[in-house]
Coordinates of C-alpha atoms in Angstrom, one line a residue:
M115 CA 110.5 218.5 84.5
E116 CA 109.1 221.7 86.0
N117 CA 105.5 220.8 85.7
V118 CA 105.8 217.2 86.7
S119 CA 104.7 216.3 90.3
R120 CA 105.8 212.9 91.6
H121 CA 104.5 211.5 94.8
P122 CA 106.9 209.0 96.3
G123 CA 104.0 207.0 97.6
R124 CA 102.9 206.3 94.1
H125 CA 106.3 206.4 92.3
P126 CA 108.9 204.6 94.4
A127 CA 111.7 205.5 92.1
A128 CA 111.1 209.2 92.3
H129 CA 114.4 211.0 92.0
R130 CA 115.8 212.6 95.2
G131 CA 118.6 215.0 94.7
T132 CA 121.5 214.7 92.2
G133 CA 121.3 211.0 91.7
A134 CA 123.2 208.0 93.1
Q135 CA 126.7 209.5 93.1
H136 CA 127.5 207.6 96.3
R137 CA 125.9 204.2 96.6
C138 CA 125.2 202.3 99.7
S139 CA 126.2 198.7 99.6
P140 CA 123.1 196.6 99.0
A141 CA 122.0 194.5 101.9
G142 CA 120.6 191.8 99.7
N143 CA 117.1 191.2 98.2
D144 CA 114.0 192.0 100.1
P145 CA 112.2 188.6 100.6
E146 CA 108.8 190.4 100.6
N147 CA 109.5 192.1 97.3
P148 CA 111.6 189.9 95.1
G149 CA 114.0 191.8 92.9
R150 CA 114.0 194.9 95.1
Q151 CA 117.1 195.5 97.3
A152 CA 116.5 195.2 101.1
V153 CA 116.6 198.4 103.1
N154 CA 120.1 199.4 104.2
P155 CA 120.4 198.6 108.0
A156 CA 121.5 202.2 108.7
A157 CA 118.5 203.6 106.7
A158 CA 116.2 201.2 108.5
E159 CA 117.4 202.7 111.8
I160 CA 116.6 206.2 110.5
A161 CA 113.1 204.9 109.5
R162 CA 112.6 203.5 113.0
L163 CA 113.3 206.9 114.5
Q164 CA 110.5 208.5 112.6
D165 CA 107.2 209.4 114.2
P166 CA 103.9 208.2 112.7
D167 CA 103.1 211.7 111.4
G168 CA 106.4 211.7 109.4
C169 CA 108.4 213.9 111.7
F170 CA 112.0 212.9 112.8
P171 CA 111.7 214.1 116.4
S172 CA 114.2 216.2 118.2
E173 CA 115.3 216.6 121.8
V174 CA 115.5 220.1 123.2
L175 CA 118.0 221.0 125.9
D176 CA 117.5 224.2 127.9
R177 CA 117.7 225.3 131.6
E178 CA 114.5 223.3 132.3
G179 CA 116.1 220.1 131.2
R180 CA 115.3 217.9 128.2
R181 CA 112.1 217.9 126.2
P182 CA 110.9 216.2 123.0
D183 CA 110.0 218.3 120.0
C184 CA 108.7 217.7 116.5
N185 CA 109.6 220.2 113.8
G186 CA 110.0 220.5 110.1
F187 CA 113.5 221.9 110.3
T188 CA 115.2 218.8 111.6
T189 CA 113.0 216.5 109.5
A190 CA 114.1 218.4 106.3
L191 CA 117.8 218.2 107.4
V192 CA 117.5 214.4 107.6
L193 CA 116.2 214.3 104.1
R194 CA 118.9 216.7 103.0
Q195 CA 121.6 214.4 104.4
L196 CA 120.1 211.4 102.5
R197 CA 119.9 213.2 99.1
H198 CA 122.5 211.1 97.5
L199 CA 121.0 207.8 98.5
P200 CA 119.7 205.5 95.8
D201 CA 115.9 205.5 95.9
E202 CA 115.6 201.9 97.1
V203 CA 117.7 202.4 100.2
L204 CA 115.2 204.5 102.3
P205 CA 111.7 203.0 102.6
T206 CA 109.3 204.8 100.3
R207 CA 106.8 205.3 103.1
T208 CA 109.4 206.9 105.3
Y209 CA 110.4 209.4 102.7
S210 CA 106.8 210.2 101.7
A211 CA 105.6 210.6 105.3
A212 CA 108.5 213.0 105.9
L213 CA 107.5 215.1 102.9
D214 CA 103.9 215.2 104.1
F215 CA 105.1 216.5 107.5
L216 CA 107.1 219.2 105.7
E217 CA 104.0 220.3 103.8
S218 CA 102.2 220.7 107.1
C219 CA 104.6 223.4 108.2
R220 CA 103.3 225.9 105.6
S221 CA 102.5 229.3 106.9
S222 CA 98.8 230.3 106.9
Q223 CA 99.9 234.0 106.8
L224 CA 102.1 234.2 103.7
E225 CA 101.8 231.9 100.8
G226 CA 105.1 230.0 100.0
A227 CA 106.5 230.6 103.5
F228 CA 107.2 227.9 106.1
G229 CA 107.7 227.9 109.9
F230 CA 109.8 225.8 112.2
R231 CA 106.9 223.4 113.0
P232 CA 103.2 223.0 112.0
E233 CA 101.2 226.0 113.4
T234 CA 98.8 223.7 115.2
Q235 CA 101.5 221.7 116.9
R236 CA 103.3 224.3 119.0
P237 CA 104.3 222.8 122.4
A238 CA 103.1 224.7 125.5
W239 CA 106.6 225.6 126.4
A240 CA 107.6 227.0 123.0
P241 CA 107.1 230.7 122.1
R242 CA 104.8 231.5 119.1
L243 CA 107.1 232.2 116.2
P244 CA 106.4 233.6 112.8
A245 CA 107.5 231.9 109.6
D246 CA 111.1 232.4 108.7
L247 CA 113.4 232.4 105.8
D248 CA 115.6 229.5 106.9
D249 CA 112.8 227.0 107.2
T250 CA 111.2 228.4 104.0
A251 CA 114.4 227.8 102.0
I252 CA 115.3 224.4 103.5
L253 CA 111.8 222.9 103.3
T254 CA 111.1 224.3 99.9
L255 CA 114.3 222.8 98.6
E256 CA 113.4 219.3 99.8
L257 CA 109.9 219.5 98.4
L258 CA 111.4 220.7 95.1
R259 CA 113.9 217.8 95.1
A260 CA 111.0 215.4 95.6
G261 CA 108.9 216.9 92.9
R262 CA 106.2 218.0 95.3
I263 CA 106.5 221.6 94.0
S264 CA 107.7 222.9 90.7
R265 CA 110.8 225.0 89.9
R266 CA 108.4 227.9 89.0
A267 CA 106.7 227.6 92.5
G268 CA 110.2 227.7 94.1
L269 CA 111.1 230.8 92.2
R270 CA 107.8 232.4 93.3
T271 CA 108.7 231.7 96.9
V272 CA 112.1 233.4 96.4
L273 CA 110.3 236.5 94.9
T274 CA 107.5 236.7 97.5
V275 CA 109.1 235.5 100.7
L276 CA 112.9 235.8 100.5
V277 CA 113.6 238.9 98.4
P278 CA 111.2 241.2 100.4
H279 CA 112.9 240.3 103.7
R280 CA 116.4 241.8 103.5
F281 CA 118.5 244.1 105.5
S282 CA 118.0 247.6 104.1
G283 CA 121.2 249.2 105.5
R284 CA 119.4 252.4 106.3
T285 CA 120.9 254.9 108.7
G286 CA 120.0 253.9 112.3
E287 CA 120.0 250.2 111.7
I288 CA 122.9 248.7 113.6
Y289 CA 124.3 245.4 112.4
P290 CA 127.8 243.7 112.6
P291 CA 130.5 244.8 110.2
W292 CA 130.4 241.5 108.2
V293 CA 126.8 242.1 107.1
M294 CA 126.2 243.5 103.7
P295 CA 123.1 245.7 103.0
G296 CA 120.7 243.5 101.1
A297 CA 121.5 240.3 103.0
F298 CA 118.6 238.2 104.1
L299 CA 117.0 238.6 107.5
T300 CA 115.7 235.6 109.5
W301 CA 112.1 236.3 110.4
V302 CA 109.2 237.0 108.1
G303 CA 107.4 240.2 109.2
K304 CA 106.8 243.9 108.7
P305 CA 109.7 246.2 107.9
G306 CA 111.3 247.6 111.0
R307 CA 110.6 244.5 113.1
R308 CA 113.5 243.5 115.2
N309 CA 115.4 240.8 113.3
V310 CA 118.6 238.8 113.2
I311 CA 121.0 238.0 110.4
D312 CA 122.5 234.5 110.3
C313 CA 125.1 233.2 107.7
C314 CA 123.4 229.8 107.6
V315 CA 120.1 231.4 106.8
N316 CA 121.8 233.3 103.9
A317 CA 123.5 230.1 102.7
N318 CA 120.2 228.2 102.6
A319 CA 118.5 231.2 100.9
A320 CA 121.3 231.4 98.2
A321 CA 121.0 227.6 97.7
L322 CA 117.3 227.8 96.9
M323 CA 117.9 230.8 94.6
A324 CA 120.6 229.0 92.7
R325 CA 118.5 225.9 92.4
V326 CA 115.5 227.7 90.8
G327 CA 117.6 230.0 88.6
G328 CA 117.3 233.1 90.8
A329 CA 121.0 233.9 91.2
G330 CA 120.5 237.2 89.4
L331 CA 117.8 238.4 91.8
P332 CA 118.3 240.9 94.7
G333 CA 119.8 239.3 97.8
Y334 CA 121.8 236.6 96.2
A335 CA 125.2 238.4 95.8
E336 CA 124.7 240.1 99.1
A337 CA 124.1 236.8 100.8
V338 CA 127.3 235.4 99.3
G339 CA 129.2 238.5 100.4
T340 CA 127.8 238.3 103.9
I341 CA 128.8 234.7 104.3
T342 CA 132.3 235.3 102.9
Q343 CA 132.9 238.3 105.1
G344 CA 131.4 236.6 108.1
V345 CA 133.6 233.6 107.9
A346 CA 136.7 235.8 107.4
W347 CA 135.7 237.9 110.4
A348 CA 135.0 234.9 112.7
G349 CA 138.1 232.9 111.9
G350 CA 138.8 230.3 114.5
Q351 CA 137.3 232.2 117.4
P352 CA 134.3 230.3 118.8
S353 CA 132.5 233.4 120.1
R354 CA 132.7 235.0 116.7
Q355 CA 131.6 231.8 115.0
Q356 CA 128.5 231.8 117.2
A357 CA 127.9 235.5 116.3
V358 CA 127.8 234.8 112.6
T359 CA 125.3 231.9 113.0
P360 CA 123.1 232.9 115.9
F361 CA 120.6 230.0 115.3
Y362 CA 123.3 227.3 114.8
P363 CA 125.3 226.2 117.8
S364 CA 128.6 225.4 116.0
I365 CA 130.7 226.0 112.9
H366 CA 129.7 222.6 111.6
G367 CA 126.3 223.9 110.8
L368 CA 127.7 226.6 108.6
H369 CA 130.1 224.2 107.0
E370 CA 127.2 221.9 106.0
A371 CA 125.0 224.7 104.8
V372 CA 127.7 226.2 102.6
E373 CA 128.7 222.8 101.3
H374 CA 125.1 222.2 100.3
A375 CA 124.8 225.6 98.8
V376 CA 127.9 225.1 96.6
E377 CA 126.4 221.8 95.5
C378 CA 123.2 223.6 94.5
G379 CA 125.2 226.0 92.3
V380 CA 126.4 228.8 94.6
T381 CA 129.9 228.4 93.2
D382 CA 131.2 231.8 94.4
L383 CA 131.2 230.2 97.9
G384 CA 133.9 227.6 96.9
P385 CA 136.8 229.4 98.5
T386 CA 134.7 230.0 101.7
L387 CA 133.8 226.3 101.8
A388 CA 137.5 225.4 101.7
R389 CA 138.1 227.7 104.7
L390 CA 135.1 226.2 106.5
R391 CA 136.5 222.7 106.0
E392 CA 139.6 223.8 107.8
L393 CA 137.7 225.5 110.7
A394 CA 135.3 222.5 111.1
A395 CA 138.2 220.0 111.2
G396 CA 139.7 221.8 114.1
A397 CA 136.4 222.5 116.0
P398 CA 134.9 220.4 118.8
P399 CA 132.0 218.0 117.7
A400 CA 128.7 219.7 117.1
R401 CA 126.5 219.9 120.2
G402 CA 123.3 220.1 118.3
C403 CA 121.8 221.1 115.0
C404 CA 120.1 224.4 115.8
C405 CA 119.5 226.7 118.8
S406 CA 117.6 229.7 120.0
A407 CA 119.4 232.9 119.3
Y408 CA 123.0 232.6 120.4
G409 CA 122.7 229.2 121.9
G410 CA 120.4 229.3 125.0
T411 CA 118.3 226.4 123.9
V412 CA 119.8 223.6 121.7
W413 CA 118.0 221.0 119.5
S414 CA 119.5 217.6 118.7
C415 CA 118.0 215.0 116.4
P416 CA 119.0 211.3 116.7
A417 CA 117.8 210.6 113.1
L418 CA 119.9 213.4 111.8
V419 CA 123.0 212.1 113.6
A420 CA 122.3 208.7 112.0
A421 CA 121.8 210.2 108.5
Q422 CA 125.0 212.2 108.8
A423 CA 126.8 208.9 109.7
L424 CA 125.3 207.1 106.8
R425 CA 126.4 210.0 104.4
R426 CA 129.9 209.8 105.8
I427 CA 130.0 206.0 105.0
Q428 CA 128.8 206.7 101.5
M429 CA 131.3 209.5 100.9
S430 CA 134.1 207.2 101.9
A431 CA 132.9 204.3 99.8

């Protein structure tokens, strides 16, 4: 399967994820396409929220108020939530357009890397950001699931983008006690550049590594150890939970990232996932899906909320 590239626009039945483990109840036949199931109403609402360029737009809340934003991060998370849907539930054009938008977020500076949004679509209010490991891991995984890139290309990204950007642990570098030397940094850049370590970033990096057969590479064990130690250190204290996930505004983001990583094959995080389920169950509802470092600006995405609701319906079916 590694060298097979399937474009959903040409192959409507292209596999997305691990298969139809959880099925949506069909909404009946599509009168325009006899024999094909009509689009699930909840999935149709998700499709309605998509912009013409394929992005699932977000709303940004900061001290200046609310603003619209279009980025690859939330678009990829919508697809991730829908990974168990049967192929006929989400309109093919919706899925294909979203993948096209993810492709547009590629970095022009480092092959295989991705940024938060397309480099040519930065809003005037947004700072110029380099590519980062979180978007690289998340977007690469969705393109890999869709057959847009091969497993070999995904492994190359791990080797050229993820592995070189890790915490060295050298004397003089001050990081929290839960961080293991060798864990993944967030930003792509030159050594010595000021950087941040986030447990969600490490969970997403480990998920990609497991998916492409890179669990034996540098950074994987250190990422798992950092997440495990970070969750134990944070416990039920909201301030510490924010500290271990600077770019995610609540413990729910880490719960989802670790759950996804375990599904991708990061089985060593199983006990940590059980603890995160407990913590998430007792936490307030998520106030967004990502944030600037330590929560000053928060992003929310209506399509992601709808996709999460649809997944919960499937999981309970």
